[in-house]
PDB file of C-alpha atoms in Angstrom:
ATOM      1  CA  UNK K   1      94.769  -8.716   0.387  1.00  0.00           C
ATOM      2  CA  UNK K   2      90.982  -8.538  -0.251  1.00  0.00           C
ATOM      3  CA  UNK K   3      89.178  -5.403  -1.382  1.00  0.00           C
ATOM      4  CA  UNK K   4      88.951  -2.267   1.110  1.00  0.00           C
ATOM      5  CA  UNK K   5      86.010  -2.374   3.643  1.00  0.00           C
ATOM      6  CA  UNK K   6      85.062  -0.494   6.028  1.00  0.00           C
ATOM      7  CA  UNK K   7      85.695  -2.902   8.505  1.00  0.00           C
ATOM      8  CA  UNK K   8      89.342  -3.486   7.128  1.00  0.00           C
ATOM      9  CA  UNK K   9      90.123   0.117   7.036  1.00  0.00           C
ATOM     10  CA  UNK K  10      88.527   0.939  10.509  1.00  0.00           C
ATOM     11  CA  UNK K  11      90.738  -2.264  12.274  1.00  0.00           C
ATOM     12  CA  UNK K  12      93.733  -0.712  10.328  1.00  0.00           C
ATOM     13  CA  UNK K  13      96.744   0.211  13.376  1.00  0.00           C
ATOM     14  CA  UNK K  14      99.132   3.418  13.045  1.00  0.00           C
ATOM     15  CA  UNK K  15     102.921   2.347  12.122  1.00  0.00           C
ATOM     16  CA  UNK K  16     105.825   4.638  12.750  1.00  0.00           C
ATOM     17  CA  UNK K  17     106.099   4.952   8.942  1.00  0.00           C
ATOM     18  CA  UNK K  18     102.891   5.771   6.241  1.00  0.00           C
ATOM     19  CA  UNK K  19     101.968   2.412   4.761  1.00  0.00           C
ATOM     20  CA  UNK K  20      99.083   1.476   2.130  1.00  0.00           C
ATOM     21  CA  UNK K  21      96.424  -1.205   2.053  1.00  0.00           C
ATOM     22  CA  UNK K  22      95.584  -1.966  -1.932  1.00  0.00           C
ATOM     23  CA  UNK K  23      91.973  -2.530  -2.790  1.00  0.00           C
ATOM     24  CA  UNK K  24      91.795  -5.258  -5.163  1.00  0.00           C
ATOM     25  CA  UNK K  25      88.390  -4.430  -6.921  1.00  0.00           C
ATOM     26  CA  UNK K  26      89.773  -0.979  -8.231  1.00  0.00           C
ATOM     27  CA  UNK K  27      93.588  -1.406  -9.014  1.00  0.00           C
ATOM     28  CA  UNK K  28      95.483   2.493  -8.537  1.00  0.00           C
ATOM     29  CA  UNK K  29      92.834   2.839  -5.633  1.00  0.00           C
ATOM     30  CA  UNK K  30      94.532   2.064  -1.715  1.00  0.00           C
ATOM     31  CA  UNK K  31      94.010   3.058   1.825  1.00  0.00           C
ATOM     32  CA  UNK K  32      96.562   5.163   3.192  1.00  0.00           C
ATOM     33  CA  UNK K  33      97.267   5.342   7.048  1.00  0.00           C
ATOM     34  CA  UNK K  34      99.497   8.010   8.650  1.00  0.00           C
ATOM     35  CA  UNK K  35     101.382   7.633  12.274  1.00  0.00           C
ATOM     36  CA  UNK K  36      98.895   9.627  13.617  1.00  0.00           C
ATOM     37  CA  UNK K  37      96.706   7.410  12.687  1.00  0.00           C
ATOM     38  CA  UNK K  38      94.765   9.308   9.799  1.00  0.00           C
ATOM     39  CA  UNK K  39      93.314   7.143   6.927  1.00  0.00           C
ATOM     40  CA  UNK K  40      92.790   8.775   3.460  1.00  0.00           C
ATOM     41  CA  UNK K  41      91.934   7.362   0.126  1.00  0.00           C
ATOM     42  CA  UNK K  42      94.043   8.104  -2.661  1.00  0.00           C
ATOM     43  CA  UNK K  43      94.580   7.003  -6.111  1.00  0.00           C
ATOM     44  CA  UNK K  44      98.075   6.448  -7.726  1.00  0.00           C
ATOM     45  CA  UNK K  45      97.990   6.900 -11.721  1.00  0.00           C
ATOM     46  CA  UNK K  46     100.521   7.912 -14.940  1.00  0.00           C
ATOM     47  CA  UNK K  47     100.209  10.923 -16.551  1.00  0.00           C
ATOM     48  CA  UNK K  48     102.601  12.513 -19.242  1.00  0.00           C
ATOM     49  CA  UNK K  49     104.913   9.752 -18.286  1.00  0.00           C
ATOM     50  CA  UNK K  50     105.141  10.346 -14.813  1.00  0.00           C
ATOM     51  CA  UNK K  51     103.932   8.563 -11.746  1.00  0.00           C
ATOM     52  CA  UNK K  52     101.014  10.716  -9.755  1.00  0.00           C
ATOM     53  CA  UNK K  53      99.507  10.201  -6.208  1.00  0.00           C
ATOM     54  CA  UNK K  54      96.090  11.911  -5.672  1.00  0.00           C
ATOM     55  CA  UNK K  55      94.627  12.121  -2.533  1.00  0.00           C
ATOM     56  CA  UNK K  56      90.669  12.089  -2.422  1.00  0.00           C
ATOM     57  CA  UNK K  57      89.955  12.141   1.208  1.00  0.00           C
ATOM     58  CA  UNK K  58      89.920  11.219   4.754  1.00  0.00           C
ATOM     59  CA  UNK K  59      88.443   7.868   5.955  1.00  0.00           C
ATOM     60  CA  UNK K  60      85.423   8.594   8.031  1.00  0.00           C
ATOM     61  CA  UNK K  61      83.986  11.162   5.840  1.00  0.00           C
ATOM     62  CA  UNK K  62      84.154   8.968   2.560  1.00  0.00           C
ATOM     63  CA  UNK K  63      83.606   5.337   2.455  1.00  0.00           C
ATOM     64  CA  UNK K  64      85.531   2.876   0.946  1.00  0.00           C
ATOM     65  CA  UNK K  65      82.241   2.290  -1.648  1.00  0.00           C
ATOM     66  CA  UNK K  66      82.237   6.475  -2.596  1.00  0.00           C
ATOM     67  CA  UNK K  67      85.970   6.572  -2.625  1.00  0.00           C
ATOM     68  CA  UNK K  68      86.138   3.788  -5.192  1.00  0.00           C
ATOM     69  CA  UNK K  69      82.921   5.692  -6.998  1.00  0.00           C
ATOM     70  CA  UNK K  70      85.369   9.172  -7.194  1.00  0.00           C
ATOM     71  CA  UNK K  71      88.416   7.151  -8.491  1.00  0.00           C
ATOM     72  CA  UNK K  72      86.569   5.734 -11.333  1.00  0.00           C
ATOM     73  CA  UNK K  73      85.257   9.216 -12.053  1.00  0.00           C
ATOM     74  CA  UNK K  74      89.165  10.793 -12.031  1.00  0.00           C
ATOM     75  CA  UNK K  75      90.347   7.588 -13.417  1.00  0.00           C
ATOM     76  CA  UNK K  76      88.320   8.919 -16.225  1.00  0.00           C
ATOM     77  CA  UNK K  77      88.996  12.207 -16.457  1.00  0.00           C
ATOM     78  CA  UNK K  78      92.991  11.347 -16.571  1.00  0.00           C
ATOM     79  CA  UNK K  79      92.034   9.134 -19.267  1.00  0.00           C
ATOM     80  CA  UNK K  80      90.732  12.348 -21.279  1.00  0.00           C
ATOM     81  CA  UNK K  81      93.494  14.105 -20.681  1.00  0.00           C
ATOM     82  CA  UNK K  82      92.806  15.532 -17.277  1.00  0.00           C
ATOM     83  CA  UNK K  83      95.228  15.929 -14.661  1.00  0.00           C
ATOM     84  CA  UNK K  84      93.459  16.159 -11.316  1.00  0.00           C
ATOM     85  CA  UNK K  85      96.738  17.081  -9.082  1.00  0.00           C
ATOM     86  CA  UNK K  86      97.200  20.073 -11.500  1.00  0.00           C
ATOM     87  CA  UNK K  87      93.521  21.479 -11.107  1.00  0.00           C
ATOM     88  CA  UNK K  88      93.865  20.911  -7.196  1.00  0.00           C
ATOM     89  CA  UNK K  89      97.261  22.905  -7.350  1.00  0.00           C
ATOM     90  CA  UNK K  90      95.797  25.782  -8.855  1.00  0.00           C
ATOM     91  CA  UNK K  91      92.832  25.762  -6.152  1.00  0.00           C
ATOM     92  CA  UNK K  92      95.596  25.214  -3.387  1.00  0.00           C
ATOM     93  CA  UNK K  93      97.340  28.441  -4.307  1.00  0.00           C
ATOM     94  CA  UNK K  94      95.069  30.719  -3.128  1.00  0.00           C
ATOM     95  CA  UNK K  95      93.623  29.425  -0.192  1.00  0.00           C
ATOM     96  CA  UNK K  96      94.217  31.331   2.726  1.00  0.00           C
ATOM     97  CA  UNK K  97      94.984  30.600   6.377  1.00  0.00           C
ATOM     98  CA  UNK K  98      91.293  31.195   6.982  1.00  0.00           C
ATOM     99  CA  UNK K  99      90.079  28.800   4.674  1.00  0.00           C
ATOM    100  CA  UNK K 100      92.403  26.221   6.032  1.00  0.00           C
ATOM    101  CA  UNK K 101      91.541  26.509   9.185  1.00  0.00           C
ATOM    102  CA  UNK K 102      87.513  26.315   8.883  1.00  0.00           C
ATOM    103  CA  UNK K 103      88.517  22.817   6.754  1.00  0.00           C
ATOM    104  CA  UNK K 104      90.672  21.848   9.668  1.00  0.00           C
ATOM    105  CA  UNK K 105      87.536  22.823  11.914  1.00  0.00           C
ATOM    106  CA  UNK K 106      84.845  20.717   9.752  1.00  0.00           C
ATOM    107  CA  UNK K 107      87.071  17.564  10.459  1.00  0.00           C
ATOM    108  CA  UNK K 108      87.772  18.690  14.115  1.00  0.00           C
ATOM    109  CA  UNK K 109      84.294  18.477  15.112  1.00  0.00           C
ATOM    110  CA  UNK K 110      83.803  15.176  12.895  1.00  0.00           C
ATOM    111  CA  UNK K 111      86.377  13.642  15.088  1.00  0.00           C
ATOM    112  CA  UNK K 112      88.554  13.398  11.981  1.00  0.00           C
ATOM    113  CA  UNK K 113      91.474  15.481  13.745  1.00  0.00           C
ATOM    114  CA  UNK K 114      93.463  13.078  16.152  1.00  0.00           C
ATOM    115  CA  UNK K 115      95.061  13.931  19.506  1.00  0.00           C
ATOM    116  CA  UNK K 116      97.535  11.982  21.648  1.00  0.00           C
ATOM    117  CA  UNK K 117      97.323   8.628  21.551  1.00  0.00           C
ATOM    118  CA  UNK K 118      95.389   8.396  18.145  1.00  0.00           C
ATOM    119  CA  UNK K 119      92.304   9.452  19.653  1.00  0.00           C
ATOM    120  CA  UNK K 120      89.722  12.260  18.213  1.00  0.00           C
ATOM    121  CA  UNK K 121      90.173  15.114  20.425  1.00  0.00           C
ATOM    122  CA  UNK K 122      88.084  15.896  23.743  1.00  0.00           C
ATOM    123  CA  UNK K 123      84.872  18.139  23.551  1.00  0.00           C
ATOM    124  CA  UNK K 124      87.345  20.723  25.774  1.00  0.00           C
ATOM    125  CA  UNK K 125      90.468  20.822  23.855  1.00  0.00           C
ATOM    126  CA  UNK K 126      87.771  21.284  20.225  1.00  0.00           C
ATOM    127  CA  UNK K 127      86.933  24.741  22.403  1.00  0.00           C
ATOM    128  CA  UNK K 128      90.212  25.524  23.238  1.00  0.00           C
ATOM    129  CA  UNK K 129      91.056  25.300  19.320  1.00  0.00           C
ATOM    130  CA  UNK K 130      88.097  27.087  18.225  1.00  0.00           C
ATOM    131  CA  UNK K 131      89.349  29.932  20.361  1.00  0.00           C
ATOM    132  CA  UNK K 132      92.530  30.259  19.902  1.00  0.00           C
ATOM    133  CA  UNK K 133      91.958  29.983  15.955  1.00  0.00           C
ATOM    134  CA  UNK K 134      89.491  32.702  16.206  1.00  0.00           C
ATOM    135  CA  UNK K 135      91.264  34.969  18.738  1.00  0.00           C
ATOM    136  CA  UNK K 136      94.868  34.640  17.614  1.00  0.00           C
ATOM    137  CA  UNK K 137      95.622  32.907  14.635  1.00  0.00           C
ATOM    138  CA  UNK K 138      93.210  33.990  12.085  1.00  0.00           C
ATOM    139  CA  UNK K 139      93.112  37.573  13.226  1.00  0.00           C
ATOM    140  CA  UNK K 140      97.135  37.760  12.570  1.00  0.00           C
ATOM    141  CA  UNK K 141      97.564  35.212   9.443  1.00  0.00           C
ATOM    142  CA  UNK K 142      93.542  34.731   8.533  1.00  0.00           C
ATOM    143  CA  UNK K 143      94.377  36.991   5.099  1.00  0.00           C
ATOM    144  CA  UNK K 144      97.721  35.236   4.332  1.00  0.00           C
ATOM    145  CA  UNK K 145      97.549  32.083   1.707  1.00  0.00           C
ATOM    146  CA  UNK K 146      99.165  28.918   3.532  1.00  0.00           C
ATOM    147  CA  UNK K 147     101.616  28.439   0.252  1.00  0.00           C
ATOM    148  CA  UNK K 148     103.111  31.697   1.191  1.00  0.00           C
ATOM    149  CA  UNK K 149     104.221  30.752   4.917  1.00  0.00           C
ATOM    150  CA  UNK K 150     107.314  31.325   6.249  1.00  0.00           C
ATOM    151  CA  UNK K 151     108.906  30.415   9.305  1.00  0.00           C
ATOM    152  CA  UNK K 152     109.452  34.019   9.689  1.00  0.00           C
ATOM    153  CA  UNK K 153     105.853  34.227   9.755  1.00  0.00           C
ATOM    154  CA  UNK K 154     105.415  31.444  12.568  1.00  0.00           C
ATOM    155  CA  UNK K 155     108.282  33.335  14.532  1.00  0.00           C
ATOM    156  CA  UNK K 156     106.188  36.849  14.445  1.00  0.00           C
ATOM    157  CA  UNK K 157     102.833  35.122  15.254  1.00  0.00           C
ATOM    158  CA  UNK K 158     104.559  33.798  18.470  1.00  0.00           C
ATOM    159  CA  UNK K 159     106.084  37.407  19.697  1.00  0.00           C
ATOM    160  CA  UNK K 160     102.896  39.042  18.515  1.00  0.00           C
ATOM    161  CA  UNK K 161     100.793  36.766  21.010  1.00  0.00           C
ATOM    162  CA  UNK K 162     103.135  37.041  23.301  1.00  0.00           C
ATOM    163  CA  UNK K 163     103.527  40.820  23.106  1.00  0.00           C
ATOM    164  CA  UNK K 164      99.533  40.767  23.165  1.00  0.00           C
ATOM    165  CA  UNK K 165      98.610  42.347  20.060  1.00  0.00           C
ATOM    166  CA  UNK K 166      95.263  39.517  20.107  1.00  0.00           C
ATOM    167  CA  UNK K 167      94.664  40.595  23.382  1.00  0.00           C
ATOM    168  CA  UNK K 168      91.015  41.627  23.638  1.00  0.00           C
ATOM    169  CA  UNK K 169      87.014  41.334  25.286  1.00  0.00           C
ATOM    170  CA  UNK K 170      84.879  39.520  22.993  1.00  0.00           C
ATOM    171  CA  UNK K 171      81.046  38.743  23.706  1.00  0.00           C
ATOM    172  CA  UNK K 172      80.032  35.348  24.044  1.00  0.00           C
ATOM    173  CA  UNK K 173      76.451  33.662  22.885  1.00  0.00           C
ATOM    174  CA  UNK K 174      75.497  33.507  25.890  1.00  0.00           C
ATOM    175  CA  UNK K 175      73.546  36.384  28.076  1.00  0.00           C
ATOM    176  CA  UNK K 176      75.746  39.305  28.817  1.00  0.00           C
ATOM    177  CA  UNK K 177      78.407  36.707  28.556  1.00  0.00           C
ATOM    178  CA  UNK K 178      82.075  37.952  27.819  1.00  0.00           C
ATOM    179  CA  UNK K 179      85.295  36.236  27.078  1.00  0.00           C
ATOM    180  CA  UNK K 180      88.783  37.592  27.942  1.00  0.00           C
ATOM    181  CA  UNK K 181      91.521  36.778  25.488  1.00  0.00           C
ATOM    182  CA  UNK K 182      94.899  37.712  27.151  1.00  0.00           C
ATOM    183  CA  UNK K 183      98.228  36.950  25.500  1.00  0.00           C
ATOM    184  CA  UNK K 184     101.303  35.714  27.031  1.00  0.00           C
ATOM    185  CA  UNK K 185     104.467  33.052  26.996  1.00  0.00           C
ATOM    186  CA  UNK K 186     101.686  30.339  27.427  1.00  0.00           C
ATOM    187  CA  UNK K 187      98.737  31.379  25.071  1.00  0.00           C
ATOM    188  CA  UNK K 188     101.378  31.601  22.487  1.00  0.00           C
ATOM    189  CA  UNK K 189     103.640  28.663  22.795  1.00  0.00           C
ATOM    190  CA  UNK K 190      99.903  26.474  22.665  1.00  0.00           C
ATOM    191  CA  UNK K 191      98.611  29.253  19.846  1.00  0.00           C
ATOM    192  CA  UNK K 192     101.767  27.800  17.744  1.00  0.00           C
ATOM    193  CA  UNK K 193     101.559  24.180  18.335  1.00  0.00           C
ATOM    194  CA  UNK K 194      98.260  24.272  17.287  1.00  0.00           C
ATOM    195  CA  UNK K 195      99.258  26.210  14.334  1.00  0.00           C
ATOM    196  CA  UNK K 196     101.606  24.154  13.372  1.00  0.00           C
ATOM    197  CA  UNK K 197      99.234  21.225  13.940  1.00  0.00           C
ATOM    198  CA  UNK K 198      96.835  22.665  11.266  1.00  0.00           C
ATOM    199  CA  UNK K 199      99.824  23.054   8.705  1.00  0.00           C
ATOM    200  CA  UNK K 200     100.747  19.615   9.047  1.00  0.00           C
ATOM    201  CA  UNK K 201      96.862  18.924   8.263  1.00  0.00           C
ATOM    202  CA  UNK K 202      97.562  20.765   5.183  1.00  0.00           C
ATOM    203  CA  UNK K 203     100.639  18.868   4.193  1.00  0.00           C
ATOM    204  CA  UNK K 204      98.791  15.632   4.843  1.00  0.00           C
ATOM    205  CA  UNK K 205      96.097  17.108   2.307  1.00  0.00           C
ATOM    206  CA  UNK K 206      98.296  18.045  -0.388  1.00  0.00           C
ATOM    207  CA  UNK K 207      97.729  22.158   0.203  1.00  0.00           C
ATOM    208  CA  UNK K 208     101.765  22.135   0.974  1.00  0.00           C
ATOM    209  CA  UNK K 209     105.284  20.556   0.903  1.00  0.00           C
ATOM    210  CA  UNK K 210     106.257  20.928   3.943  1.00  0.00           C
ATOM    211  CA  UNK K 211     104.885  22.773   7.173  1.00  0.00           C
ATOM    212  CA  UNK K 212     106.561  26.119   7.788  1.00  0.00           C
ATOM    213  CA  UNK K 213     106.034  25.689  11.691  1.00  0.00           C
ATOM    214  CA  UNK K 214     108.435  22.590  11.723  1.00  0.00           C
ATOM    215  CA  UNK K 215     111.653  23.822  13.970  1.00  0.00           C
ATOM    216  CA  UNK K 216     110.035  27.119  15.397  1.00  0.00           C
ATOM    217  CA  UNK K 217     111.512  26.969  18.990  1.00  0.00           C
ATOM    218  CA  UNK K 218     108.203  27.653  21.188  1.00  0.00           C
ATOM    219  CA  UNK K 219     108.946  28.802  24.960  1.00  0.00           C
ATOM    220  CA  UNK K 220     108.134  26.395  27.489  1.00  0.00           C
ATOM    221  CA  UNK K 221     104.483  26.218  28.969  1.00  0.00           C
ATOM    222  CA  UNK K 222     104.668  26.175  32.617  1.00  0.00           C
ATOM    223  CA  UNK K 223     101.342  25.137  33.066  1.00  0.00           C
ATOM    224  CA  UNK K 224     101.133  21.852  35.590  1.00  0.00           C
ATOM    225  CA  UNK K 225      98.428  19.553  36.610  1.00  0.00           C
ATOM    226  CA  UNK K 226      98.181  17.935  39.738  1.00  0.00           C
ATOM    227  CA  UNK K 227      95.232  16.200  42.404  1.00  0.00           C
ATOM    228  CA  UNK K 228      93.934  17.903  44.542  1.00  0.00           C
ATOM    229  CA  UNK K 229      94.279  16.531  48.055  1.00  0.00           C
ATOM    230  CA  UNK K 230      91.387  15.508  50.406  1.00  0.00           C
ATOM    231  CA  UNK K 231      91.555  18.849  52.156  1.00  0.00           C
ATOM    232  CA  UNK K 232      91.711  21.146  49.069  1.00  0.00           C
ATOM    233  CA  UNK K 233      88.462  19.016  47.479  1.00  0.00           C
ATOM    234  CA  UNK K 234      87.090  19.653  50.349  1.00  0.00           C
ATOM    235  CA  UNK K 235      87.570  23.682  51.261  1.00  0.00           C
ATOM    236  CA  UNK K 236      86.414  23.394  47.339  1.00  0.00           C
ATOM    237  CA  UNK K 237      82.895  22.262  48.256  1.00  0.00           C
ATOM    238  CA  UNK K 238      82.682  24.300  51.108  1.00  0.00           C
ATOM    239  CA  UNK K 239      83.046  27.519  49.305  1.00  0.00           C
ATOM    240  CA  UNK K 240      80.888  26.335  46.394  1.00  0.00           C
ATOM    241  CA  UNK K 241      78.352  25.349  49.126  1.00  0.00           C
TER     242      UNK K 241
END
């Protein structure tokens, strides 16, 4: 296997299983790719006799050439005596839900965050995220640090959205512009699978274990999608006319 490029680690395809591509030019420095097809550098290492795994970040945003830069920093700091999972442990304890989420957000609108398929999200589904983190989830967990999430907690966000406790009229930027937030079966059945999308970002970035959201039973979202026939398209234009 040659040394990690950017070409190589662009081409690389999505398994059902996480695998690893090893760059020969920095041994303890590899490519990992997730099913979801998420790439992130990470460097594997010994210290006090035990085997480590430190993740430094997700392809796209770092480069094969600055990832192998940052290992060579770390691999010297382990070297004096530095452990840099412990020192990101301590900083992952007390980040919040709110914190997480404006990370998630950076690499949403980066196209870092993939949706079906393997693709970056669409330009409409990174607005329907940016509400429904602003309008629901961070207004009921925002406070809460993501080590401290239960599924308890993923239970009451759903009957709190559904009971509407988010529900509310916020202004908009634009002039005299207002947006409705309602809650509901729907809002919060899509509310929590987004959630629980950002907490498996976490898990992927070494915040957590394990995502608290995993085998939260969501209600059904009735909403359906069909084509319109000739005649509806064209009673459509007609009234827009």
């Amino acid at each position: 296997m040659p040394k990690l490029t950017k070409r190589n680690a662009d081409s690389a395809k999505a398994r059902e299983t996480d695998y690893f591509i090893w760059d020969t030019e920095l041994p303890g420095l590899d490519l990992r790719i997730y099913p979801s097809g998420k790439r992130s550098y990470v460097i594997h290492y010994r210290f006090a006799g035990r085997s480590r795994r430190f993740t430094i970040g997700l392809h796209g945003f770092w480069t094969p050439e600055l990832a192998r830069h940052e290992a060579r920093v770390l691999f010297g700091k382990i070297a004096r005596g530095e452990d840099p999972s412990e020192q990101r442990q301590l900083n992952h304890k007390a980040i919040t839900v709110k914190e997480l989420c404006g990370r998630y957000l950076e690499d949403l609108n980066a196209g870092l965050i993939m949706g079906k398929g393997g693709r970056p999200k669409k330009p409409t589904t990174i607005v329907s995220d940016v509400g429904r983190i602003r309008r629901h989830i961070i207004p009921l967990v925002g406070t809460r640090r993501v080590k401290d999430l239960t599924k308890a907690d993923i239970n009451k966000v759903l009957k709190d959205v559904i009971a509407g406790k988010t529900n509310g009229s916020f202004k908009t930027g634009k002039l005299r512009g207002k947006s409705i937030v309602r809650g509901g079966v729907g809002a919060a059945s899509r509310t929590v699978g987004l959630l629980s999308g950002i907490l498996t970002y976490a898990v992927e970035a070494g915040i957590i274990e394990a995502n608290p959201a995993h085998g939260v039973r969501r209600p059904k979202d009735n909403i359906r999608s069909r084509r319109l026939s000739d005649a509806e398209y064209q009673t459509l234009g007609s009234r827009r006319g």
